[in-house]
Amino acid sequence: MVSHGSSPSLLEALSSDFLACKICLEQLRAPKTLPCLHTYCQDCLAQLADGGRVRCPECRETVPVPPDGVASFKTNFFVNGLLDLVKARACGDLRAGKPACALCPLVGGTSAGGPATARCLDCADDLCQACADGHRCTRQTHTHRVVDLVGYRAGWYDEEARERQAAQCPQHPGEALRFLCEPCSQLLCRECRLDPHLDHPCLPLAEAVRARRPGLEGLLAGVDNNLVELEAARRVEKEALARLREQAARVGTQVEEAAEGVLRALLAQKQEVLGQLRAHVEAAEEAARERLAELEGREQVARAAAAFARRVLSLGREAEILSLEGAITQRLRQLQGCPWAPGPAPCLLPQLELHPGLLDKNCHLLRLSFEEQQPQKDGGKDGAGTQGGEESQSRREDEPKTERQGGVQPQARDGAQTPKEEKAQTTREEGAQTLEEDRAQTPHEDGGPQPHRGGRPNKKKKFKGRLKSISREPSPALGPNLDGSGLLPRPIFYCSFPTRMPGDKRSPRITGLCPFGPREILVADEQNRALKRFSLNGDYKGTVPVPEGCSPCSVAALQSAVAFSAGARLYLINPNGEVQWRRALSLSQASHAVAALPSGDRVAVSVAGHVEVYNMEGSLATRFIPGGKANRGLRALVFLTTSPQGHFVGSDWQQNSVVICDGLGQVVGEYKGPGLHGCQPGSVSVDKKGYIFLTLREVNKVVILDPKGSLLGDFLTAYHGLEKPRVTTMVDGRYLVVSLSNGTIHVFRVRSPDS
């Protein structure tokens, strides 16, 4: 790129694309210059003209077309001169591949002319050796510059040729432009000078340029100054954008930490309340059991006495009844005098009291504030302005952080804002303390004063809004096993890259992903019938050859081998593409999920409601039916590396659920709750902690489940750039690779809760 203060060289102008039309991409023909100083072919401009106006393809400026058409736009004589120079170097009358002399036919020589060996820069003619010698000896041409033709074609004399070049009059061929008509600002040749510009004051071109050059140079200097200012403004804009992105990342981290702190405190309170509830119920049950035992004893004594008395009265003789009358009477009176039905024991029924803020739509625990960014003045180079910067930094450190930068802060009901950047432990303690204070300040329903919801007054103008989810549907409640001892894994964007390669005939359709060696992934492109290798950074590493005619669907990497399903067959090939063995599968299933066992020496494939496991030799090692019923259709399969018993996870399209089975096929966990949003479960992956990542293509989500199959929440949504995710895989236990329907791959690092 040419700097603003230096002049471009002739070689740069001739060798760059300066002489190419930006519309047809060919060399300019009849170049016409628009008022914006962009030059195009006359015919190309005629095609762009619409409704008497032309829109510049480069700067998008719209200019009116002159009444006489695009031919009336200014002719770019500068470009014409450069084109003449290029054409003279590149072409001419050729004979047997060599240029011919231009004078021989004029002096009675051969009609075609002899081979040219020289060129006159003034006449712009190629000359043979004899004509060149004579050209130097005539009175009219002895001052002409005759140079070697080979050197001229090599560009050695471009500067001299350019100095001796004369612009030709478009109205009078063969006449050079020599004058400038000052009233008309038009270039004239000698013929044009006679009529109709005879009475107009005209200047020779050299004198006119000397008179007008200072003005043009002054304007150019002003534009150079503007360019410097524009570069500075562009640099400031880029720095502001970088600061915005940095601040957005920082605020995003603060949102995560604040939400996690509140979540920790809320989960801790949940455990506390549930503990209190369990203790109360246990104590009440113990007291009730004691009272029931006492009542049952009394009931048995009364029933026995009543039964004895009833038998005596119904079966005894008169003498027998009278002999026992006294004992029976005394006992029955004794029993009647006992308090048979003691007063009801106090039963305290538990009731849950929710903080009003949880039900108040206007109460936001997280609140965004925006403030206008003040432009930073350039302090100069080499440490200039350092002292002012230190003072400003000191002032910023003394000010509250909420005053000088936009952010997200947890807010209490009384409006007091907590600091935004604290350690995780401090965040947990303050979150719990804030909720305890809120509980103490909860107004009663007797019309008591409501606490102030707003923040403290701020002189700066701020715009506040709620944080909205980009997901199409709300997330369900968190699983019951998520307690305060741990948090959800979080995604950290790593990289993104396309999978379409120059040799692909169609757009990629990724149907399978798997880890392949250290920090590599293997991509099954069913549309292009290829197994592509990529590094985790997106570098293309080539392909693993597949048998001709095979369209790989699902893929898994084993020890020094690759297994994949294609149609109704299971293939095992080595990295060079040699087929080790192939097995026929059921034709009743459109696709077959393939997964490698953690040992790396066996491969599992889902086949019509059951799972078959093959060893490296191609023998069927085992076959089992998940749950003992053949009414399941597994469309995705992955084994848990954390389970030595060979537990695996599958997406069951028949039952519309996610199923977890042990090594014998017994179901140990299953999820089919509202977290699936009514969608068919898609691809599944498992990280090194055992967390399960499930793809829901219809709602552009990847949700996360715990190792037991309980839904924990969303892991990736449309906010993370997910648009119709298809297949996922886990690399090194901590990188989640997600392929989209358009062939793009996103890589996210899974940040574990304890990191």
Short mmCIF file of C-alpha atoms in Angstrom, two decimals, residues 211-411:
data_model
loop_
_atom_site.label_atom_id
_atom_site.label_comp_id
_atom_site.label_asym_id
_atom_site.label_seq_id
_atom_site.Cartn_x
_atom_site.Cartn_y
_atom_site.Cartn_z
CA ALA A 211 -0.31 27.52 -12.58
CA ARG A 212 -2.72 24.91 -11.28
CA ARG A 213 -0.40 22.44 -9.57
CA PRO A 214 -0.05 24.44 -6.29
CA GLY A 215 -3.81 24.50 -5.83
CA LEU A 216 -4.13 20.78 -6.46
CA GLU A 217 -1.21 20.03 -4.14
CA GLY A 218 -2.84 22.15 -1.43
CA LEU A 219 -6.11 20.25 -1.77
CA LEU A 220 -4.18 16.98 -1.74
CA ALA A 221 -2.41 17.98 1.45
CA GLY A 222 -5.77 18.76 3.03
CA VAL A 223 -7.09 15.35 2.03
CA ASP A 224 -3.93 13.76 3.45
CA ASN A 225 -4.64 15.50 6.74
CA ASN A 226 -8.19 14.18 6.60
CA LEU A 227 -6.84 10.69 5.97
CA VAL A 228 -4.64 10.98 9.04
CA GLU A 229 -7.66 12.02 11.06
CA LEU A 230 -9.73 9.20 9.57
CA GLU A 231 -7.02 6.68 10.42
CA ALA A 232 -6.91 8.00 13.97
CA ALA A 233 -10.71 7.85 14.21
CA ARG A 234 -10.69 4.31 12.80
CA ARG A 235 -8.05 3.31 15.31
CA VAL A 236 -10.08 4.85 18.13
CA GLU A 237 -13.19 3.06 16.86
CA LYS A 238 -11.36 -0.28 16.81
CA GLU A 239 -10.04 0.34 20.31
CA ALA A 240 -13.54 1.22 21.48
CA LEU A 241 -14.89 -1.96 19.90
CA ALA A 242 -12.13 -3.97 21.55
CA ARG A 243 -12.94 -2.37 24.89
CA LEU A 244 -16.63 -3.12 24.32
CA ARG A 245 -15.90 -6.76 23.61
CA GLU A 246 -13.56 -6.99 26.58
CA GLN A 247 -16.12 -5.37 28.84
CA ALA A 248 -18.88 -7.60 27.44
CA ALA A 249 -16.78 -10.67 28.19
CA ARG A 250 -16.08 -9.34 31.68
CA VAL A 251 -19.76 -8.59 32.29
CA GLY A 252 -20.68 -12.02 30.95
CA THR A 253 -18.33 -13.58 33.47
CA GLN A 254 -19.84 -11.40 36.19
CA VAL A 255 -23.32 -12.54 35.18
CA GLU A 256 -22.23 -16.16 35.42
CA GLU A 257 -20.51 -15.65 38.78
CA ALA A 258 -23.37 -13.61 40.21
CA ALA A 259 -25.95 -16.14 39.06
CA GLU A 260 -23.84 -18.97 40.42
CA GLY A 261 -23.49 -17.18 43.75
CA VAL A 262 -27.24 -16.66 43.99
CA LEU A 263 -27.77 -20.25 42.89
CA ARG A 264 -25.41 -21.52 45.57
CA ALA A 265 -27.20 -19.53 48.24
CA LEU A 266 -30.61 -20.59 46.95
CA LEU A 267 -29.62 -24.25 46.84
CA ALA A 268 -28.13 -23.99 50.32
CA GLN A 269 -31.42 -22.54 51.57
CA LYS A 270 -33.27 -25.31 49.79
CA GLN A 271 -31.25 -27.92 51.65
CA GLU A 272 -31.77 -26.03 54.91
CA VAL A 273 -35.54 -25.76 54.44
CA LEU A 274 -35.84 -29.39 53.36
CA GLY A 275 -33.80 -30.40 56.41
CA GLN A 276 -36.10 -28.42 58.69
CA LEU A 277 -39.10 -30.01 56.98
CA ARG A 278 -37.73 -33.52 57.43
CA ALA A 279 -36.86 -32.88 61.11
CA HIS A 280 -40.36 -31.50 61.82
CA VAL A 281 -42.08 -34.43 60.12
CA GLU A 282 -39.90 -36.99 61.91
CA ALA A 283 -40.60 -35.41 65.32
CA ALA A 284 -44.33 -35.23 64.62
CA GLU A 285 -44.39 -38.84 63.43
CA GLU A 286 -42.57 -40.04 66.57
CA ALA A 287 -45.02 -38.22 68.84
CA ALA A 288 -47.96 -39.58 66.85
CA ARG A 289 -46.61 -43.14 67.09
CA GLU A 290 -46.37 -42.85 70.90
CA ARG A 291 -49.94 -41.57 71.16
CA LEU A 292 -51.22 -44.30 68.84
CA ALA A 293 -49.50 -47.01 70.91
CA GLU A 294 -51.13 -45.69 74.11
CA LEU A 295 -54.55 -45.51 72.49
CA GLU A 296 -54.22 -49.01 71.05
CA GLY A 297 -53.35 -50.37 74.55
CA ARG A 298 -56.36 -48.71 76.13
CA GLU A 299 -58.56 -49.96 73.34
CA GLN A 300 -57.43 -53.56 73.85
CA VAL A 301 -58.09 -53.41 77.63
CA ALA A 302 -61.56 -51.94 77.13
CA ARG A 303 -62.46 -54.45 74.42
CA ALA A 304 -61.34 -57.39 76.60
CA ALA A 305 -63.40 -56.22 79.64
CA ALA A 306 -66.44 -55.51 77.46
CA ALA A 307 -66.19 -58.92 75.79
CA PHE A 308 -65.94 -60.69 79.20
CA ALA A 309 -68.94 -58.83 80.58
CA ARG A 310 -70.94 -59.51 77.41
CA ARG A 311 -70.21 -63.27 77.59
CA VAL A 312 -71.22 -63.42 81.28
CA LEU A 313 -74.48 -61.61 80.57
CA SER A 314 -75.33 -63.77 77.56
CA LEU A 315 -74.12 -67.20 78.69
CA GLY A 316 -73.98 -67.13 82.52
CA ARG A 317 -76.56 -68.48 84.95
CA GLU A 318 -78.31 -66.19 87.42
CA ALA A 319 -76.08 -67.21 90.29
CA GLU A 320 -72.97 -66.76 88.15
CA ILE A 321 -74.01 -63.30 86.99
CA LEU A 322 -74.76 -62.16 90.50
CA SER A 323 -71.52 -63.56 91.85
CA LEU A 324 -69.50 -61.55 89.28
CA GLU A 325 -71.67 -58.46 89.34
CA GLY A 326 -69.50 -56.60 91.76
CA ALA A 327 -66.21 -57.23 89.92
CA ILE A 328 -67.70 -56.45 86.51
CA THR A 329 -69.34 -53.29 87.78
CA GLN A 330 -66.17 -52.05 89.41
CA ARG A 331 -64.10 -52.73 86.29
CA LEU A 332 -66.53 -51.16 83.86
CA ARG A 333 -66.86 -48.06 86.07
CA GLN A 334 -63.09 -47.86 86.24
CA LEU A 335 -62.84 -48.03 82.49
CA GLN A 336 -65.57 -45.43 82.01
CA GLY A 337 -63.77 -43.05 84.29
CA CYS A 338 -60.59 -43.09 82.15
CA PRO A 339 -60.16 -40.28 79.58
CA TRP A 340 -60.76 -42.37 76.45
CA ALA A 341 -60.46 -39.58 73.94
CA PRO A 342 -57.78 -37.11 75.02
CA GLY A 343 -57.78 -33.72 73.38
CA PRO A 344 -56.33 -33.59 69.88
CA ALA A 345 -52.54 -33.27 69.90
CA PRO A 346 -51.21 -30.02 68.45
CA CYS A 347 -50.30 -30.63 64.78
CA LEU A 348 -48.17 -27.90 63.19
CA LEU A 349 -48.66 -28.09 59.41
CA PRO A 350 -45.69 -26.72 57.44
CA GLN A 351 -46.31 -23.85 55.06
CA LEU A 352 -43.82 -22.43 52.53
CA GLU A 353 -43.38 -18.66 52.54
CA LEU A 354 -41.80 -17.32 49.37
CA HIS A 355 -39.91 -14.07 49.23
CA PRO A 356 -42.07 -11.53 47.34
CA GLY A 357 -39.13 -10.83 45.04
CA LEU A 358 -39.37 -14.32 43.58
CA LEU A 359 -42.92 -13.62 42.41
CA ASP A 360 -42.48 -9.93 41.57
CA LYS A 361 -41.84 -9.51 37.83
CA ASN A 362 -40.43 -6.03 38.46
CA CYS A 363 -37.75 -7.27 40.84
CA HIS A 364 -34.55 -8.10 38.95
CA LEU A 365 -31.66 -9.76 40.72
CA LEU A 366 -29.57 -9.00 37.65
CA ARG A 367 -29.73 -5.59 36.03
CA LEU A 368 -27.78 -4.18 33.11
CA SER A 369 -26.75 -0.54 33.05
CA PHE A 370 -25.23 1.31 30.11
CA GLU A 371 -23.24 4.50 30.17
CA GLU A 372 -21.81 6.53 27.35
CA GLN A 373 -18.14 5.93 26.80
CA GLN A 374 -16.03 9.07 26.95
CA PRO A 375 -13.53 9.40 24.07
CA GLN A 376 -9.95 9.01 25.23
CA LYS A 377 -7.48 11.67 24.21
CA ASP A 378 -4.25 10.55 22.62
CA GLY A 379 -1.48 11.19 25.10
CA GLY A 380 1.23 10.91 22.48
CA LYS A 381 4.06 8.45 22.17
CA ASP A 382 7.10 7.55 24.25
CA GLY A 383 5.38 7.94 27.56
CA ALA A 384 3.73 11.29 26.89
CA GLY A 385 0.71 11.78 29.11
CA THR A 386 1.73 9.07 31.56
CA GLN A 387 1.25 11.25 34.60
CA GLY A 388 -2.28 12.16 33.59
CA GLY A 389 -3.02 8.52 32.94
CA GLU A 390 -1.79 7.56 36.41
CA GLU A 391 -3.93 10.24 38.03
CA SER A 392 -6.95 9.08 36.05
CA GLN A 393 -6.24 5.49 37.06
CA SER A 394 -5.99 6.58 40.69
CA ARG A 395 -9.32 8.34 40.46
CA ARG A 396 -10.90 5.30 38.85
CA GLU A 397 -9.61 3.07 41.62
CA ASP A 398 -11.10 5.37 44.24
CA GLU A 399 -14.49 5.49 42.53
CA PRO A 400 -17.01 2.67 42.90
CA LYS A 401 -16.81 0.35 39.93
CA THR A 402 -20.52 0.70 39.26
CA GLU A 403 -19.96 4.38 38.53
CA ARG A 404 -17.37 4.01 35.78
CA GLN A 405 -18.34 0.97 33.76
CA GLY A 406 -21.50 -0.75 32.64
CA GLY A 407 -22.11 -4.11 34.22
CA VAL A 408 -24.49 -6.54 35.83
CA GLN A 409 -24.86 -6.36 39.56
CA PRO A 410 -26.90 -8.47 41.95
CA GLN A 411 -29.37 -6.16 43.69
#
